[in-house]
Amino acid sequence: MDKVTIADVARVARVSPSSVSNVLNGRSERMKPSTLERIQQAIDQLGYTPNLAARQLKTGHAPIIGLIVPSVANPFYGIFARRIEEAALANGYQVLLGNSDRNPDRERQYAEELWGYGVRGIIFGSSLVQFTHLESLIAKGLHVVAFDRPTQQGDRVIIDSIGVDNVQVTRLATKHLLALGHRRIGFISGPIRTVNRLDRLEGFRAALQEAGVEPDPQLVWEGVASNFGDAAAVDLGRQGAHDLLSKTHPPTAIIAINDMYAFGVYAGARDLGLNVPEDVSVVGVDDIVLAEVVQPPLTTVHQPITDITRLAVERLVGRLQETCTEPLGHQVLSPKLIVRASTARCLQN
Amino acid sequence: MDKVTIADVARVARVSPSSVSNVLNGRSERMKPSTLERIQQAIDQLGYTPNLAARQLKTGHAPIIGLIVPSVANPFYGIFARRIEEAALANGYQVLLGNSDRNPDRERQYAEELWGYGVRGIIFGSSLVQFTHLESLIAKGLHVVAFDRPTQQGDRVIIDSIGVDNVQVTRLATKHLLALGHRRIGFISGPIRTVNRLDRLEGFRAALQEAGVEPDPQLVWEGVASNFGDAAAVDLGRQGAHDLLSKTHPPTAIIAINDMYAFGVYAGARDLGLNVPEDVSVVGVDDIVLAEVVQPPLTTVHQPITDITRLAVERLVGRLQETCTEPLGHQVLSPKLIVRASTARCLQN
DNA sequence: CTGTGTTAGTATAACGTTATACTAAATCGT
DNA sequence: ACGATTTAGTATAACGTTATACTAACACAG
């Protein structure tokens, strides 16, 4: 009742294991239809499923893409993972998922584990500034596609990457707020250790300076979290809002590093008896499904997640099958500001 | 630059592959410390990582737990998956995740694929009423732990299961609304094809009848979805709210099958110019992180997700390692009503 | 100096699959 | 009727690991 092997199938179908293997791998053109049918029947009758470990050992690779995200408990990465899986399936690959909490050690550990399973391609859902922890694996032949990680100064290895222009993301958000008359704008984020967060902070500052507003370092709030990407996002946003909005000169608008933080800012403002957007405008980033549903509907910067995930998988599969000849590098997409009801004209001047 | 095998390590350390294997598997008691050290050094020097496929082929099993959920894009399953992974890691297992959209064919397909990888235990995050599609795999020796699936009438196979008492879940919600004076209570759900949804509907009806209120079938709204568990949840909740609340005799309160649906109900009510809870009370199920953060904070029935996932993994690991001697069956936990601000006394009598 | 025991390993045979190179039988052109 | 070609498969040797059973070398008691 335990394991049915290719040899069992061969015996029942009265052929050699080779023939069964040929059928399994679609090399059945030069085979009598009757034989093919016998083999098919034997497979069904015995309920045979190939041992993938053996197959993989023999062929040297697994039709699996690794996916490492900070935490699938964050709805953004939930939908991200879902779309990656869809695209992978469409290309004949399965997805093996790991949560890293943005911890380089866990990333490396996972990557090595995946490598051991014959996985030769990994997609990273969040990209630390440093990736020296992956260099040795890349040198061995691991293919990597990162989300949001254009080449950085000092990189010794170049990798494929896809994402929106994150400087542009916050530039859009900031300009929108400036146009509404806001001058004191807060910026709330978790630990700024990833390239996209760095870029978003930069875009925020750049847009202010271009408008002749000197950025106030007091208004940039960087949370410290032990467990990133999780429920923590909402809590951090809330905490940041408490801190920023109870200052003597509080900001009149807040840009949150992503929508979950923005929801936290909503809660934090409410805790202080402030209304969004009358007392404080809020902008998020990502445009997750709930952004449109919360009250007030959230003004946010949309990421074309379906395009990003599709391109990421296609690029990775192209590398794995050596059909992609593009040089390694970053593909950039455009973010889009979605104005809803969480931002309003600044009244307190 | 490609593959380093155990033989390479053995050569460098001037021992046999067997000895290296012994070290890898912790059987190094009877080995000279100097030899052990040589082997360790060779491993580090060559950057050797064992080929898990080969190991698995040899040992016959993989230290992997399969996890099949409807869709990790649903925040509830996101956090569910995260907690399962944590518990699995603590027990020395990795998690391989698949999204099934509650489609039996995809469930079976995934389960077979996992079986092929040597996975001998799978956790199901959602449990269809029928599970004949898994019987043959269970007969082969697959261990299954289901979330929310006590044995049903007509089951030919008994499986392990863990979850809250779902009849109780909606009973709590309904009693709460009845106590607030509501008599016309709506029930909004997606396709009722899982045991927990069936149970929740039953609890709802039972509580009404116990209170002497005849359930009105018109107030039970069952959505049809092509892509479950996804963004669809919010949309369905919204659509259900539109339908129910624009009736000539609309309900004064609505129970949503889960929190995402409840958020959709918020949006649907707002679309019609109605306020929660003044015009309509709303209760959800799950108590996801956002339930506390949305406006108004959602009254919902809490599921002890961390306990559930921990118990599920422990039970599965117990089966896999044959250390668990409990008979197969259902472990039941208690749901808890969390009253927040989305429910209020019924004014329209 | 024999026999027993211990130490520190090693040889061997799988695990289930697949790609390559082979072959036996049938068909075909002339 | 003969060699050449095609058809329909098959034998074989890995892939990298591990568990079992083995052994060589040495120590030591009597």
PDB file of C-alpha atoms in Angstrom, chain A residues 1-4 46-54 56-57 60 62-64 70-73 75 77-79 81-83 85-86 89 94-101 106 110 112-117 120 139-141 227-228 230-231 234-235 238 260 263-264 266-267 270 288-290 292-295 297, chain B residues 1-4 46-54 56-57 60 62-64 70-73 75 77-79 81-83 85-86 89 94-101 106 110 112-117 120 137 139-141 227-228 230-231 234-235 238 260 263-264 266-267 270 289-290 292-295 297:
ATOM      1  CA  MET A   1       0.000   0.000   0.000  1.00  0.00           C
ATOM      2  CA  ASP A   2       2.961   2.253   0.023  1.00  0.00           C
ATOM      3  CA  LYS A   3       5.083   3.051  -2.956  1.00  0.00           C
ATOM      4  CA  VAL A   4       4.391   2.318  -6.559  1.00  0.00           C
ATOM      5  CA  LEU A  46      -1.815   1.550  -9.854  1.00  0.00           C
ATOM      6  CA  GLY A  47      -2.311   5.198  -9.020  1.00  0.00           C
ATOM      7  CA  TYR A  48       1.290   5.812  -9.898  1.00  0.00           C
ATOM      8  CA  THR A  49       2.850   9.209  -9.230  1.00  0.00           C
ATOM      9  CA  PRO A  50       6.493   9.716 -10.129  1.00  0.00           C
ATOM     10  CA  ASN A  51       8.973  10.176  -7.333  1.00  0.00           C
ATOM     11  CA  LEU A  52      10.015  13.745  -7.910  1.00  0.00           C
ATOM     12  CA  ALA A  53      13.090  13.423  -5.739  1.00  0.00           C
ATOM     13  CA  ALA A  54      14.447  10.674  -7.936  1.00  0.00           C
ATOM     14  CA  GLN A  56      15.243  15.629  -9.745  1.00  0.00           C
ATOM     15  CA  LEU A  57      18.322  13.762  -8.659  1.00  0.00           C
ATOM     16  CA  GLY A  60      19.730  17.846 -11.708  1.00  0.00           C
ATOM     17  CA  ALA A  62      13.588  20.924  -9.926  1.00  0.00           C
ATOM     18  CA  PRO A  63      10.756  22.736 -11.648  1.00  0.00           C
ATOM     19  CA  ILE A  64      10.466  24.949  -8.601  1.00  0.00           C
ATOM     20  CA  PRO A  70       9.376  39.327   4.568  1.00  0.00           C
ATOM     21  CA  SER A  71       6.075  37.934   5.729  1.00  0.00           C
ATOM     22  CA  VAL A  72       3.089  36.579   3.934  1.00  0.00           C
ATOM     23  CA  ALA A  73       1.030  37.885   6.841  1.00  0.00           C
ATOM     24  CA  PRO A  75      -1.548  41.445   2.702  1.00  0.00           C
ATOM     25  CA  TYR A  77       3.010  40.062   0.145  1.00  0.00           C
ATOM     26  CA  GLY A  78       0.020  37.767   0.304  1.00  0.00           C
ATOM     27  CA  ILE A  79      -1.254  39.008  -3.007  1.00  0.00           C
ATOM     28  CA  ALA A  81       2.881  35.563  -3.477  1.00  0.00           C
ATOM     29  CA  ARG A  82      -0.421  34.625  -5.031  1.00  0.00           C
ATOM     30  CA  ARG A  83       0.392  36.331  -8.300  1.00  0.00           C
ATOM     31  CA  GLU A  85       2.389  31.453  -7.953  1.00  0.00           C
ATOM     32  CA  GLU A  86      -0.074  32.001 -10.775  1.00  0.00           C
ATOM     33  CA  LEU A  89       2.236  27.706 -12.631  1.00  0.00           C
ATOM     34  CA  GLN A  94       5.831  25.338  -8.545  1.00  0.00           C
ATOM     35  CA  VAL A  95       6.554  27.853  -5.836  1.00  0.00           C
ATOM     36  CA  LEU A  96       8.277  27.182  -2.537  1.00  0.00           C
ATOM     37  CA  LEU A  97       7.691  30.000  -0.109  1.00  0.00           C
ATOM     38  CA  GLY A  98       9.672  31.278   2.831  1.00  0.00           C
ATOM     39  CA  ASN A  99       9.241  34.184   5.218  1.00  0.00           C
ATOM     40  CA  SER A 100      12.453  35.957   6.097  1.00  0.00           C
ATOM     41  CA  ASP A 101      11.389  38.897   8.254  1.00  0.00           C
ATOM     42  CA  ARG A 106      17.225  33.610   7.339  1.00  0.00           C
ATOM     43  CA  TYR A 110      16.375  29.525   3.015  1.00  0.00           C
ATOM     44  CA  GLU A 112      20.721  27.306   0.691  1.00  0.00           C
ATOM     45  CA  GLU A 113      17.922  24.978   1.597  1.00  0.00           C
ATOM     46  CA  LEU A 114      16.227  25.710  -1.700  1.00  0.00           C
ATOM     47  CA  TRP A 115      19.491  25.164  -3.550  1.00  0.00           C
ATOM     48  CA  GLY A 116      19.733  21.762  -1.914  1.00  0.00           C
ATOM     49  CA  TYR A 117      16.333  20.904  -3.310  1.00  0.00           C
ATOM     50  CA  ARG A 120      18.019  27.228  -9.272  1.00  0.00           C
ATOM     51  CA  ALA A 139      28.499  32.369  -7.903  1.00  0.00           C
ATOM     52  CA  LYS A 140      27.440  28.715  -7.796  1.00  0.00           C
ATOM     53  CA  GLY A 141      24.827  29.410 -10.428  1.00  0.00           C
ATOM     54  CA  ASN A 227       8.949  41.123  13.610  1.00  0.00           C
ATOM     55  CA  PHE A 228       8.658  42.950  10.329  1.00  0.00           C
ATOM     56  CA  ASP A 230       3.569  41.354  10.110  1.00  0.00           C
ATOM     57  CA  ALA A 231       0.813  42.783  12.238  1.00  0.00           C
ATOM     58  CA  VAL A 234      -0.182  48.499  11.568  1.00  0.00           C
ATOM     59  CA  ASP A 235       1.148  48.919  15.086  1.00  0.00           C
ATOM     60  CA  ARG A 238      -0.123  53.794  14.784  1.00  0.00           C
ATOM     61  CA  MET A 260      -0.725  48.867   6.220  1.00  0.00           C
ATOM     62  CA  PHE A 263      -4.110  52.126   8.251  1.00  0.00           C
ATOM     63  CA  GLY A 264      -2.096  52.292  11.429  1.00  0.00           C
ATOM     64  CA  TYR A 266      -5.629  56.212  10.679  1.00  0.00           C
ATOM     65  CA  ALA A 267      -5.944  54.454  14.003  1.00  0.00           C
ATOM     66  CA  ARG A 270      -8.269  58.585  15.787  1.00  0.00           C
ATOM     67  CA  ILE A 288      -3.889  46.940  -1.720  1.00  0.00           C
ATOM     68  CA  VAL A 289      -7.505  45.931  -2.102  1.00  0.00           C
ATOM     69  CA  LEU A 290      -8.492  47.303   1.274  1.00  0.00           C
ATOM     70  CA  GLU A 292     -10.405  51.480  -1.430  1.00  0.00           C
ATOM     71  CA  VAL A 293     -12.611  49.989   1.228  1.00  0.00           C
ATOM     72  CA  VAL A 294     -11.434  51.626   4.419  1.00  0.00           C
ATOM     73  CA  GLN A 295     -12.987  54.816   5.652  1.00  0.00           C
ATOM     74  CA  PRO A 297     -10.791  55.532   1.162  1.00  0.00           C
TER      75      PRO A 297
ATOM     76  CA  MET B   1      31.773  25.984  -9.961  1.00  0.00           C
ATOM     77  CA  ASP B   2      28.686  23.923  -9.940  1.00  0.00           C
ATOM     78  CA  LYS B   3      28.078  20.956  -7.747  1.00  0.00           C
ATOM     79  CA  VAL B   4      30.085  19.832  -4.784  1.00  0.00           C
ATOM     80  CA  LEU B  46      34.162  23.672  -0.454  1.00  0.00           C
ATOM     81  CA  GLY B  47      30.907  25.348   0.521  1.00  0.00           C
ATOM     82  CA  TYR B  48      29.216  21.968   0.458  1.00  0.00           C
ATOM     83  CA  THR B  49      25.464  21.722   0.880  1.00  0.00           C
ATOM     84  CA  PRO B  50      23.863  18.283   0.778  1.00  0.00           C
ATOM     85  CA  ASN B  51      21.692  17.418  -2.157  1.00  0.00           C
ATOM     86  CA  LEU B  52      18.341  17.118  -0.473  1.00  0.00           C
ATOM     87  CA  ALA B  53      16.807  15.259  -3.378  1.00  0.00           C
ATOM     88  CA  ALA B  54      19.336  12.486  -3.075  1.00  0.00           C
ATOM     89  CA  GLN B  56      15.230  12.228   0.334  1.00  0.00           C
ATOM     90  CA  LEU B  57      15.358   9.548  -2.311  1.00  0.00           C
ATOM     91  CA  GLY B  60      12.151   8.023   1.636  1.00  0.00           C
ATOM     92  CA  ALA B  62      11.262  14.867   3.215  1.00  0.00           C
ATOM     93  CA  PRO B  63      11.203  17.094   6.268  1.00  0.00           C
ATOM     94  CA  ILE B  64       8.467  19.095   4.629  1.00  0.00           C
ATOM     95  CA  PRO B  70      -7.707  28.761  -0.536  1.00  0.00           C
ATOM     96  CA  SER B  71      -5.594  31.822  -1.154  1.00  0.00           C
ATOM     97  CA  VAL B  72      -2.797  33.426   0.713  1.00  0.00           C
ATOM     98  CA  ALA B  73      -4.036  36.732  -0.660  1.00  0.00           C
ATOM     99  CA  PRO B  75      -5.048  38.130   5.118  1.00  0.00           C
ATOM    100  CA  TYR B  77      -4.735  32.755   5.429  1.00  0.00           C
ATOM    101  CA  GLY B  78      -1.658  34.931   5.223  1.00  0.00           C
ATOM    102  CA  ILE B  79      -1.317  34.987   8.960  1.00  0.00           C
ATOM    103  CA  ALA B  81       0.364  30.354   6.770  1.00  0.00           C
ATOM    104  CA  ARG B  82       2.854  32.422   8.697  1.00  0.00           C
ATOM    105  CA  ARG B  83       1.996  30.780  11.981  1.00  0.00           C
ATOM    106  CA  GLU B  85       5.483  28.011   9.094  1.00  0.00           C
ATOM    107  CA  GLU B  86       6.727  29.181  12.477  1.00  0.00           C
ATOM    108  CA  LEU B  89      10.226  25.374  11.654  1.00  0.00           C
ATOM    109  CA  GLN B  94       9.810  23.316   6.096  1.00  0.00           C
ATOM    110  CA  VAL B  95       6.522  24.361   4.569  1.00  0.00           C
ATOM    111  CA  LEU B  96       5.521  24.026   0.937  1.00  0.00           C
ATOM    112  CA  LEU B  97       2.522  26.188   0.183  1.00  0.00           C
ATOM    113  CA  GLY B  98      -0.180  25.936  -2.415  1.00  0.00           C
ATOM    114  CA  ASN B  99      -3.300  27.961  -3.168  1.00  0.00           C
ATOM    115  CA  SER B 100      -6.302  25.891  -4.138  1.00  0.00           C
ATOM    116  CA  ASP B 101      -9.148  28.386  -4.498  1.00  0.00           C
ATOM    117  CA  ARG B 106      -6.358  21.646  -7.569  1.00  0.00           C
ATOM    118  CA  TYR B 110      -1.174  19.708  -5.243  1.00  0.00           C
ATOM    119  CA  GLU B 112      -0.132  14.427  -5.429  1.00  0.00           C
ATOM    120  CA  GLU B 113       2.687  16.729  -6.343  1.00  0.00           C
ATOM    121  CA  LEU B 114       3.623  17.032  -2.693  1.00  0.00           C
ATOM    122  CA  TRP B 115       3.464  13.281  -2.282  1.00  0.00           C
ATOM    123  CA  GLY B 116       5.883  12.981  -5.172  1.00  0.00           C
ATOM    124  CA  TYR B 117       8.307  15.181  -3.301  1.00  0.00           C
ATOM    125  CA  ARG B 120       3.863  12.694   3.935  1.00  0.00           C
ATOM    126  CA  LEU B 137      -3.617   9.442  -1.090  1.00  0.00           C
ATOM    127  CA  ALA B 139      -4.902   5.193   1.788  1.00  0.00           C
ATOM    128  CA  LYS B 140      -1.325   5.320   0.516  1.00  0.00           C
ATOM    129  CA  GLY B 141      -0.200   6.709   3.838  1.00  0.00           C
ATOM    130  CA  ASN B 227     -11.807  33.187  -7.528  1.00  0.00           C
ATOM    131  CA  PHE B 228     -12.340  32.562  -3.846  1.00  0.00           C
ATOM    132  CA  ASP B 230      -9.010  36.630  -2.814  1.00  0.00           C
ATOM    133  CA  ALA B 231      -9.948  40.235  -3.339  1.00  0.00           C
ATOM    134  CA  VAL B 234     -14.402  42.137  -0.113  1.00  0.00           C
ATOM    135  CA  ASP B 235     -16.283  42.482  -3.370  1.00  0.00           C
ATOM    136  CA  ARG B 238     -20.058  44.619  -0.739  1.00  0.00           C
ATOM    137  CA  MET B 260     -12.953  40.540   4.829  1.00  0.00           C
ATOM    138  CA  PHE B 263     -15.200  45.092   5.388  1.00  0.00           C
ATOM    139  CA  GLY B 264     -17.023  44.651   2.120  1.00  0.00           C
ATOM    140  CA  TYR B 266     -18.968  48.372   5.402  1.00  0.00           C
ATOM    141  CA  ALA B 267     -18.269  49.593   1.894  1.00  0.00           C
ATOM    142  CA  ARG B 270     -21.591  53.319   2.713  1.00  0.00           C
ATOM    143  CA  VAL B 289      -5.452  42.481  12.803  1.00  0.00           C
ATOM    144  CA  LEU B 290      -7.298  45.022  10.730  1.00  0.00           C
ATOM    145  CA  GLU B 292      -9.502  46.579  15.335  1.00  0.00           C
ATOM    146  CA  VAL B 293      -8.169  49.271  13.060  1.00  0.00           C
ATOM    147  CA  VAL B 294     -10.977  49.899  10.617  1.00  0.00           C
ATOM    148  CA  GLN B 295     -13.594  52.497  11.314  1.00  0.00           C
ATOM    149  CA  PRO B 297     -13.707  48.894  14.840  1.00  0.00           C
TER     150      PRO B 297
END
